[in-house]
Short mmCIF file of C-alpha atoms and ligand atoms in Angstrom, two decimals:
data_model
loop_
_atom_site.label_atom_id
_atom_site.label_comp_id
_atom_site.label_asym_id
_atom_site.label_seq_id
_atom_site.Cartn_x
_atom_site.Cartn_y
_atom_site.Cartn_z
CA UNK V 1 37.90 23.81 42.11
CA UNK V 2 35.62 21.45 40.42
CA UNK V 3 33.40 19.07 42.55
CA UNK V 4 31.03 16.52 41.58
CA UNK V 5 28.90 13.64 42.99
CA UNK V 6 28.58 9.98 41.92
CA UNK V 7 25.10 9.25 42.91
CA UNK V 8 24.96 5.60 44.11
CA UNK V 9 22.51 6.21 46.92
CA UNK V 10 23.50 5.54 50.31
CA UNK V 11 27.67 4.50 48.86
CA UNK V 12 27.43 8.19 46.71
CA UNK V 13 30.66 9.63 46.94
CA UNK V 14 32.45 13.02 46.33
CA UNK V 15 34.99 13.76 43.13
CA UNK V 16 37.27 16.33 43.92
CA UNK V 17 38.73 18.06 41.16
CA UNK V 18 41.48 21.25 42.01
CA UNK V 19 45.18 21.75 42.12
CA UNK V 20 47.25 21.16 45.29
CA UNK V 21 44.25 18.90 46.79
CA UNK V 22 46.70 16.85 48.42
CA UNK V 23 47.54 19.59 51.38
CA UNK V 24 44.02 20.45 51.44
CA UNK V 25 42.85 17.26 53.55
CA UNK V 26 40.58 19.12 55.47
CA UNK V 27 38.12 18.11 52.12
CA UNK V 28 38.66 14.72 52.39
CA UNK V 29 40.30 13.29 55.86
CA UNK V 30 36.61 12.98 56.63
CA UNK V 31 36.24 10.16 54.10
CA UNK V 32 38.94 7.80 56.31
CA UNK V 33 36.99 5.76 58.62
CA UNK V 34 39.19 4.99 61.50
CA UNK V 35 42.33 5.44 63.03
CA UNK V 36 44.06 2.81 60.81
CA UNK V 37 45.41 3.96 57.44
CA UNK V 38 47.22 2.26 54.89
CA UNK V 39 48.82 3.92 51.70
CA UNK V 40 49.44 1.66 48.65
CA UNK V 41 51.58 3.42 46.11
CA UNK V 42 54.49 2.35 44.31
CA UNK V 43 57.95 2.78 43.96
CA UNK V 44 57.87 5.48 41.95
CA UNK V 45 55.19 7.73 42.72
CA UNK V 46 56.34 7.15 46.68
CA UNK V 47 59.66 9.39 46.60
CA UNK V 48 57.20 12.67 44.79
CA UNK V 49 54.13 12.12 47.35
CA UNK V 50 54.19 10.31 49.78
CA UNK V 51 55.65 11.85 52.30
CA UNK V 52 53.23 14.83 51.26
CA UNK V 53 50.48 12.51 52.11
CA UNK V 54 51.23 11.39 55.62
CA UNK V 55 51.91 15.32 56.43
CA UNK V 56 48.49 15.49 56.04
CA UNK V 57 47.07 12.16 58.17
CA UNK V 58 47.95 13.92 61.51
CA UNK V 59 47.54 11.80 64.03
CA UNK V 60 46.28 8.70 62.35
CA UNK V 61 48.09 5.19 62.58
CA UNK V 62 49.68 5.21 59.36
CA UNK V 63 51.42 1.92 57.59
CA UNK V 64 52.77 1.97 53.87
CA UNK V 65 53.08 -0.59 51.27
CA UNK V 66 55.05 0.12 48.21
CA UNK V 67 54.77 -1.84 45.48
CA UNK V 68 56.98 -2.06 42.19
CA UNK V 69 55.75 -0.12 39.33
CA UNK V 70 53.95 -1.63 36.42
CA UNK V 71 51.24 -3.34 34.90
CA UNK V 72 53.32 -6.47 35.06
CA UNK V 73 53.20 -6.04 39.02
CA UNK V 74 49.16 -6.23 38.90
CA UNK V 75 48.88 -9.51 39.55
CA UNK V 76 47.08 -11.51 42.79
CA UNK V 77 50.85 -11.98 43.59
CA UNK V 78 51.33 -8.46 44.46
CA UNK V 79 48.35 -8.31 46.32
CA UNK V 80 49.27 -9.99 49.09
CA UNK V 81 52.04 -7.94 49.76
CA UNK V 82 49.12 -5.51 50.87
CA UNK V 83 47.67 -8.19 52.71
CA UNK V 84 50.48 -9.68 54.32
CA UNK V 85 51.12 -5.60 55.80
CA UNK V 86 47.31 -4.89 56.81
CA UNK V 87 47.45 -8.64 58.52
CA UNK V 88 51.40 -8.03 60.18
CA UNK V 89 49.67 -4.22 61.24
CA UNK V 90 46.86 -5.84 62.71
CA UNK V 91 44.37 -3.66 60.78
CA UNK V 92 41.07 -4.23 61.77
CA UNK V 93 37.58 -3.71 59.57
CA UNK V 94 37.78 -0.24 60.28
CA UNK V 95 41.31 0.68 58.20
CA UNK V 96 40.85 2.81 55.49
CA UNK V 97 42.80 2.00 52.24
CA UNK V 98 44.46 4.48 50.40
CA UNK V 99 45.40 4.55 46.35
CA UNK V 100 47.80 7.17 45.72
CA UNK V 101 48.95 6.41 42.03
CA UNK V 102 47.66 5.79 38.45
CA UNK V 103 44.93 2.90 37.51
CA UNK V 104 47.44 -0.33 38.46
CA UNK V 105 48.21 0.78 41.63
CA UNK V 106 44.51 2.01 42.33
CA UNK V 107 42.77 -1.26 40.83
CA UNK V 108 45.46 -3.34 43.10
CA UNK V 109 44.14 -1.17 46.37
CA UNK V 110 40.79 -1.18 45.72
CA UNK V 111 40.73 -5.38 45.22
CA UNK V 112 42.46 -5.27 48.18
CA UNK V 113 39.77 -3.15 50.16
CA UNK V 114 37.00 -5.15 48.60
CA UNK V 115 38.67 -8.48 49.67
CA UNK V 116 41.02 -7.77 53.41
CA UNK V 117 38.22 -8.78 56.32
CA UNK V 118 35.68 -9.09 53.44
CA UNK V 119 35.35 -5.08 52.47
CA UNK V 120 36.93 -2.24 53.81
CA UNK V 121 36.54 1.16 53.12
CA UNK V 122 39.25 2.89 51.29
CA UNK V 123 40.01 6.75 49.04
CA UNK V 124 41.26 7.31 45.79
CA UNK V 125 44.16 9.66 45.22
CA UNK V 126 44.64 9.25 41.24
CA UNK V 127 48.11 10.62 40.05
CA UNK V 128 47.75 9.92 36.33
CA UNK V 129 45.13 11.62 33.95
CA UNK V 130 43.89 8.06 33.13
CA UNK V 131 43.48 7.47 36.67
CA UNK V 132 41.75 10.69 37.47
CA UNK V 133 39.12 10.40 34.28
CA UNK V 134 38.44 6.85 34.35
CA UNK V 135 39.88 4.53 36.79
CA UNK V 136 39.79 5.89 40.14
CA UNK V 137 35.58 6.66 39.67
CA UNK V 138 33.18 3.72 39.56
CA UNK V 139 34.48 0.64 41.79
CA UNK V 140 36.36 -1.40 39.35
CA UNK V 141 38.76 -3.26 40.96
CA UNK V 142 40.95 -6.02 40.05
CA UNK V 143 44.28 -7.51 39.33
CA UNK V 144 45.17 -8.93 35.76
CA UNK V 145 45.70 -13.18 34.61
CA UNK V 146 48.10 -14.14 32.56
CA UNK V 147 45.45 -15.60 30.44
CA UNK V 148 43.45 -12.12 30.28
CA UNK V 149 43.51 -8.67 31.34
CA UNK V 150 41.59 -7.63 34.50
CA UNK V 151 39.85 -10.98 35.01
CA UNK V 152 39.86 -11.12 38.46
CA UNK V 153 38.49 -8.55 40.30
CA UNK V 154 35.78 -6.91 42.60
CA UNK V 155 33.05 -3.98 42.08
CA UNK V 156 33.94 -1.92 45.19
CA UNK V 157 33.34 1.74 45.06
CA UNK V 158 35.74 4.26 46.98
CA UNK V 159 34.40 6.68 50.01
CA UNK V 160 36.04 9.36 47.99
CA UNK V 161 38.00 10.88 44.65
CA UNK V 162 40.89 12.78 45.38
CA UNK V 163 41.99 14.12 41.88
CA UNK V 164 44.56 16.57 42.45
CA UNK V 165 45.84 18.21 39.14
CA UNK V 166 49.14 19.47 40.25
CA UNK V 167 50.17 15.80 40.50
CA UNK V 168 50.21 15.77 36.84
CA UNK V 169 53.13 18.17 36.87
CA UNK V 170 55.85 14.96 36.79
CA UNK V 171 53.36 12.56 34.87
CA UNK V 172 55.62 11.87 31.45
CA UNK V 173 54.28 12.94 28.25
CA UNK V 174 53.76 9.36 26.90
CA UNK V 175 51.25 8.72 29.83
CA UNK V 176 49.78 11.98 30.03
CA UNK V 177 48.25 11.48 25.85
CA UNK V 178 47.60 7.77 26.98
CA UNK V 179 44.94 9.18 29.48
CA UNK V 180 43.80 11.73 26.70
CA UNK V 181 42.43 8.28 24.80
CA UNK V 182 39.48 7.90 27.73
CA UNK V 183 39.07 11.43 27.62
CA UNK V 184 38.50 11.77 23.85
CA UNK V 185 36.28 8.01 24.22
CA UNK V 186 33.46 9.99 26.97
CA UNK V 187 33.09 12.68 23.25
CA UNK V 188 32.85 9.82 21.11
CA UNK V 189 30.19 7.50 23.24
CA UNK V 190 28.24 10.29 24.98
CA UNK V 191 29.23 13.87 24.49
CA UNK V 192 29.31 15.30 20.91
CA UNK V 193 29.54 19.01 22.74
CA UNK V 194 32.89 17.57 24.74
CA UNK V 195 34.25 16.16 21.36
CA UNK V 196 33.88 19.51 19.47
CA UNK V 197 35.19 21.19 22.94
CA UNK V 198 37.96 19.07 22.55
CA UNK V 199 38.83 19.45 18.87
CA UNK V 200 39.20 23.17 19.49
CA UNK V 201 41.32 23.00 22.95
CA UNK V 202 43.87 19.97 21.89
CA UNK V 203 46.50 21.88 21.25
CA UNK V 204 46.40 23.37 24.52
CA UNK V 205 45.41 20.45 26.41
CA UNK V 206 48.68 18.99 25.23
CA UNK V 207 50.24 22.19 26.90
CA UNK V 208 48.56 21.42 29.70
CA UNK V 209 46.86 24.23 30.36
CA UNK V 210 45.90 24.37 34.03
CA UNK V 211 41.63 25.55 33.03
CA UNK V 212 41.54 23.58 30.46
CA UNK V 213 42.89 20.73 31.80
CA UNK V 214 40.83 20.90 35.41
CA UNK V 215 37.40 21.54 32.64
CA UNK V 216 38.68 18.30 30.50
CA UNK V 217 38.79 16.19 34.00
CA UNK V 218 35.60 17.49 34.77
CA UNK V 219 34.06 17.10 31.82
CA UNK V 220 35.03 13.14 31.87
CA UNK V 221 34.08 12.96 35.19
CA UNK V 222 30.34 14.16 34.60
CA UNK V 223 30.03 11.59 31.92
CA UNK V 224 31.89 8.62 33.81
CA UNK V 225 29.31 9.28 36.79
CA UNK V 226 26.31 9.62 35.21
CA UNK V 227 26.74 6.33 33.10
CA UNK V 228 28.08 4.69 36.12
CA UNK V 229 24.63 5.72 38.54
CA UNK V 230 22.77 4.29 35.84
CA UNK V 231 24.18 1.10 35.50
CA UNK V 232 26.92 0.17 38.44
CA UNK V 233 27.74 -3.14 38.03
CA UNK V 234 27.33 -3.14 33.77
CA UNK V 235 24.40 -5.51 33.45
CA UNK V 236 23.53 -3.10 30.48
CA UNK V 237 25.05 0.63 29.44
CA UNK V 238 27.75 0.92 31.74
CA UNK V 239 29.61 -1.38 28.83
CA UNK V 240 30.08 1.88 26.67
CA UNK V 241 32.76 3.52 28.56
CA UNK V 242 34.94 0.41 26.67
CA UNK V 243 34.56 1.80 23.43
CA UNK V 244 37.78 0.41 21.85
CA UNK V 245 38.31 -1.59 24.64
CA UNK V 246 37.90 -5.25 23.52
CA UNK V 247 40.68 -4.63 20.41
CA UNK V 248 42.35 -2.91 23.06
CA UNK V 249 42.73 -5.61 25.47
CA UNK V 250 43.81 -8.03 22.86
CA UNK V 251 46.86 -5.70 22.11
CA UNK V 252 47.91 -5.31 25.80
CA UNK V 253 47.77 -9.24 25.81
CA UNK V 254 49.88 -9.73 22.30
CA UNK V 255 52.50 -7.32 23.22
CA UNK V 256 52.88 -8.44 26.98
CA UNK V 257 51.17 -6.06 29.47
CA UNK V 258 53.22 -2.81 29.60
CA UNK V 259 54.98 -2.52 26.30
CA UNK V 260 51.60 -0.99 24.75
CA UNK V 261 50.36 1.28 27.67
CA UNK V 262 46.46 0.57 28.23
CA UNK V 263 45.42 3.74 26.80
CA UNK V 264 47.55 3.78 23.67
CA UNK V 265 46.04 0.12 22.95
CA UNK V 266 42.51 1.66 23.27
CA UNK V 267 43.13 4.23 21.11
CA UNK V 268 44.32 2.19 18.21
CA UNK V 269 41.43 -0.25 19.35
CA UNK V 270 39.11 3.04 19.15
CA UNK V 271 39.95 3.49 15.59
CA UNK V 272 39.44 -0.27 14.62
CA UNK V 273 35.80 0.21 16.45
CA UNK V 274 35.21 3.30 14.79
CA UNK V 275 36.14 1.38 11.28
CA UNK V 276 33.77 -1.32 12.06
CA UNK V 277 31.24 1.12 12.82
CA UNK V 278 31.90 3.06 9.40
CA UNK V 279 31.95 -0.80 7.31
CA UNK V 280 29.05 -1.63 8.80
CA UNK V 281 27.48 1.47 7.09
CA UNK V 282 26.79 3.14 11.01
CA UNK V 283 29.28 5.92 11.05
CA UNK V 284 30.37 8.46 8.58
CA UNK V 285 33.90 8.35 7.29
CA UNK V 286 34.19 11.99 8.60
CA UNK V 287 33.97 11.03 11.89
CA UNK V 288 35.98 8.45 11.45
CA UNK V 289 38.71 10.94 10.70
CA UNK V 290 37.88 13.46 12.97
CA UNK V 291 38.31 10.78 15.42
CA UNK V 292 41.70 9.37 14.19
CA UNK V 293 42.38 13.09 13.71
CA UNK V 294 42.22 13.82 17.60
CA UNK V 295 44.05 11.14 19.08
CA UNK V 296 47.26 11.32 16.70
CA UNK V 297 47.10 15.21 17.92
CA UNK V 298 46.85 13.69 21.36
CA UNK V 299 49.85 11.82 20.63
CA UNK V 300 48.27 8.04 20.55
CA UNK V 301 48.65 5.66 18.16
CA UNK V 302 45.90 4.74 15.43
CA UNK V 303 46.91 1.93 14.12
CA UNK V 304 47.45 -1.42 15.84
CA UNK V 305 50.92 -3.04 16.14
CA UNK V 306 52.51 -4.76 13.45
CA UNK V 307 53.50 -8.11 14.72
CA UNK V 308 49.85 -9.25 15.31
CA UNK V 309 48.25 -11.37 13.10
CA UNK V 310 44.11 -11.36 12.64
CA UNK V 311 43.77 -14.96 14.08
CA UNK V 312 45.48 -13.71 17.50
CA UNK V 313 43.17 -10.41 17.43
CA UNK V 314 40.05 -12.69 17.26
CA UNK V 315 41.31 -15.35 19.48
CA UNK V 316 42.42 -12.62 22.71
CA UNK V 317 39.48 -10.55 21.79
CA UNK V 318 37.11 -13.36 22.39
CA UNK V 319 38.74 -13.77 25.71
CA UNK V 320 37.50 -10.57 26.76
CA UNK V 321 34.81 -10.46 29.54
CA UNK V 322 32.58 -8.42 26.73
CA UNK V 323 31.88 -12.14 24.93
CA UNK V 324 28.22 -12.69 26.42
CA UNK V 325 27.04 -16.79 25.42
CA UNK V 326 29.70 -17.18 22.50
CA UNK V 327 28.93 -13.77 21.15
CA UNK V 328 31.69 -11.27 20.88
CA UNK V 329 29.72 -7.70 22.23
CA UNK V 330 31.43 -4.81 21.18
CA UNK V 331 31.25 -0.73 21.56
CA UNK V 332 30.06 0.52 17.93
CA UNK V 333 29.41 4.30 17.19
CA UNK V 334 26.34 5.13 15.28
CA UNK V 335 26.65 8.50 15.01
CA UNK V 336 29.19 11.23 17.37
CA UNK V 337 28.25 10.78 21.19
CA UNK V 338 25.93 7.88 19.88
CA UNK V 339 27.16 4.46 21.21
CA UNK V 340 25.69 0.97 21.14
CA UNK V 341 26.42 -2.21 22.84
CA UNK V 342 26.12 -4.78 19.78
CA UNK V 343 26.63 -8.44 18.58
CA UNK V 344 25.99 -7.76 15.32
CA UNK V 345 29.61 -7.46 13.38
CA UNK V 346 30.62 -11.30 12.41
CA UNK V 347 33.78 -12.77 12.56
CA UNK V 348 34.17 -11.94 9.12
CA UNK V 349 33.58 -8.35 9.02
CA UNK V 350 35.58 -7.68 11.86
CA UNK V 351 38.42 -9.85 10.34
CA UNK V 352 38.15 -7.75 7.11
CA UNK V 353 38.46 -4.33 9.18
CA UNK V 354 41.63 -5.82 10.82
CA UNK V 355 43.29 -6.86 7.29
CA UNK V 356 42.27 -3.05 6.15
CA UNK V 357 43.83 -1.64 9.05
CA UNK V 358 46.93 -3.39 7.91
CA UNK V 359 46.83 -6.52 10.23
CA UNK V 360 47.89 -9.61 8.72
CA UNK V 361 45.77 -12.39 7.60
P1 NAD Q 401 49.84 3.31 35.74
O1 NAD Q 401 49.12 3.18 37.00
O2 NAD Q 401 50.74 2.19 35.34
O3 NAD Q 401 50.68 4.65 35.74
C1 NAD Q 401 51.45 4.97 34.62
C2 NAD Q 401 52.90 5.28 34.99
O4 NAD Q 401 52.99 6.59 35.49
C3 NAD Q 401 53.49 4.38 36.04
O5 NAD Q 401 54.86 4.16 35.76
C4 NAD Q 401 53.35 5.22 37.29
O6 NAD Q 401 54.27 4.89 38.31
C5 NAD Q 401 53.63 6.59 36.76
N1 NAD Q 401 53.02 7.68 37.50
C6 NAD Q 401 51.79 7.70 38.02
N2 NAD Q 401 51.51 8.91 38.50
C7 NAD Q 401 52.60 9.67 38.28
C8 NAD Q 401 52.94 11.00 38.54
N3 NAD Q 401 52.04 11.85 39.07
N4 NAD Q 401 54.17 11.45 38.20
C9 NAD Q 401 55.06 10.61 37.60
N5 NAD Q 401 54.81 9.33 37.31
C10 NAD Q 401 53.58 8.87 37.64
O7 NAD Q 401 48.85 3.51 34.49
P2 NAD Q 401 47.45 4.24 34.30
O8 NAD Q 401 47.40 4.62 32.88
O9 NAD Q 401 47.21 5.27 35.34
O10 NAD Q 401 46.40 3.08 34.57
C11 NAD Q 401 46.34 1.96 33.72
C12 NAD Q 401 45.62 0.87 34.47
O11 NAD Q 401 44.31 1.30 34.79
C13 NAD Q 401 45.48 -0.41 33.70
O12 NAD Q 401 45.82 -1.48 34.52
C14 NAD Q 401 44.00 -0.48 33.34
O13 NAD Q 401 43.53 -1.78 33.23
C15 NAD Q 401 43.40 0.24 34.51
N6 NAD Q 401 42.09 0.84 34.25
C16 NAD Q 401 41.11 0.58 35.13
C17 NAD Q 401 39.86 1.14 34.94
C18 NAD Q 401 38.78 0.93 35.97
O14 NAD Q 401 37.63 1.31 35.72
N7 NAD Q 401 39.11 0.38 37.11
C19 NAD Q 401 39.62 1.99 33.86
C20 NAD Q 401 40.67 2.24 32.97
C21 NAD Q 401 41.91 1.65 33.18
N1 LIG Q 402 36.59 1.75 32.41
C1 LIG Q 402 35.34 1.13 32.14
C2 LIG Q 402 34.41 1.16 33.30
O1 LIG Q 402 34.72 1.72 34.33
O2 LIG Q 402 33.35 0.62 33.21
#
């Protein structure tokens, strides 16, 4: 077992990283407040582990709410469904929210738990490797708009991180190399020794290897906290960890939330930062390759989809909530591990790095 701190002061909290954490509660039933619990999961995660959960919540008061699957679902619509079940349950401030699921349905609780009586307290139980190396650590919270991804949301940080490896067992293929995009971004942005690490342990990684895997976790959990205790609410570096996130968003806008899972757009959106990085004379082609390299080994895409058009990559991508007083800010690599938060690519640069990358004009 793996277990790490995210030092935040007096709201620091514990990551947990192990197999079979779930039946181990006696780690972290200490981290629920009150009596009141309340699960939010969805429909498909529910029939693996839910029951498995309440087994372990003894004698608490214990309601559910089980939402449908999807990023399409993460919407303030769906929220109130948790709502409307903390209100019928007559949940007071002291209920303790729990996430057990992948980042939708653990963005969707934690909104929920920054917003229901003003703030409640409330435990992450991430059941997707995305979830577990990203999502579930640092307090973002939120629900998506039709007119942009994520817009509306909260910073609320969780009293704990639950990730429990052996829930990865059932995760499908396709969303187990999506969460191996954010693992490969914390080499690229901040960890040259992780990216090398992971060049030589892909192909086992993608086996799943139970060591590797609980040291890859770990590994992206270190670098998650440490940029997140220096910079909670991103006022400054905190804005690396969305290397290829901007392009990124723009795809999961154009192709309808869903069809391109978030981390398959980032990792073709990693690529197109990594380009920009390389045409504005910042980055070696080499790692350029390297890095296209690893995520096509991962199983991600590298390019971005077809049916978008450079117009409707600037137009979403200025959308994003990275655009600081007209400026579009984006993640650039100047070097492996070496990120910076920049305005400097124009329109025009970044439009010719989108026609090179096959987009059309
Ligand atoms: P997800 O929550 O949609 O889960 C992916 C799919 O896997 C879903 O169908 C889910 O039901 C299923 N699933 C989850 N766990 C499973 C398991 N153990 N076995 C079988 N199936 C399982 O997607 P995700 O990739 O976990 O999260 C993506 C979301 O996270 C996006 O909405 C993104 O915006 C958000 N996100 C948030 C942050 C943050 O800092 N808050 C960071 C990165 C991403
Ligand atoms: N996933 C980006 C962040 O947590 O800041």
């Amino acid at each position: 077992m793996k277990n790490l701190e995210l030092d935040l002061g007096e709201r620091s909290y514990p990551i947990f990283i192990a197999r079979d954490l779930l039946a181990k509660s006696e780690l972290w039933s200490k981290y629920i407040a009150g009596r009141q619990v309340c699960i939010v999961t969805n429909d498909t995660i529910a029939p693996l582990y839910l029951d498995k959960l309440i087994a372990q919540l003894g004698d608490k008061s214990i309601c559910q709410v089980v939402l449908p699957d999807g990023e399409a679902y993460k919407t303030l619509g769906t929220l109130d469904r948790i709502f409307d079940t903390l209100l019928e349950k007559n949940h007071n401030r002291s209920t303790t929210l729990i996430a057990l699921g992948g980042g939708v349905v653990g963005d969707m609780c934690g909104f929920a738990a920054a917003c229901y009586q003003r703030g409640v307290q409330f435990i992450q139980i991430p059941s997707t490797l995305l979830s577990m190396v990203d999502s579930s650590v640092g307090g973002k919270t939120g629900v998506n708009h039709p007119l942009g991804k994520n817009m509306i949301g909260a910073f609320h940080q969780p009293n704990c991180v639950v990730a429990d490896l052996s829930l990865l067992d059932t995760l499908p293929d396709r969303e187990f190399s999506a969460g191996m995009a954010e693992v490969i971004k914390y080499g690229l942005i901040c960890d040259a020794p992780f990216f090398e690490w992971l060049e030589k342990n892909i192909a086992g990684l993608m086996r799943r290897d139970a060591d590797l895997l609980e040291e890859a976790v770990y590994r992206s959990c270190v670098n998650k906290a440490e940029v997140v205790a220096d910079d909670e609410r991103e006022g400054g570096r905190r804005a690396i960890l969305n290397l290829g996130h901007t392009f990124g968003h723009a795809i999961e806008t154009a192709e309808g939330y869903g069809n391109w899972l978030h981390g398959e757009a980032v990792a073709a959106g990693t690529v197109l930062a990594m380009a920009l990085s390389v045409e504005l004379g910042w980055l070696s082609s080499d790692i350029l390759a390297r890095g296209k390299m690893l995520l096509q080994l991962a199983g991600l895409p590298i390019a971005p989809p077809e049916n978008m058009d450079v117009d409707q990559f600037l137009h979403l991508m200025g959308r994003d909530k990275k655009v600081l007083d007209g400026r579009l800010r984006l993640v650039l690599l100047k070097g492996l591990g070496e990120s910076v938060v920049t305005s400097d690519a124009s329109v025009d640069v970044i439009g010719k790095v989108l026609r090179t990358a096959g987009v059309r004009a």
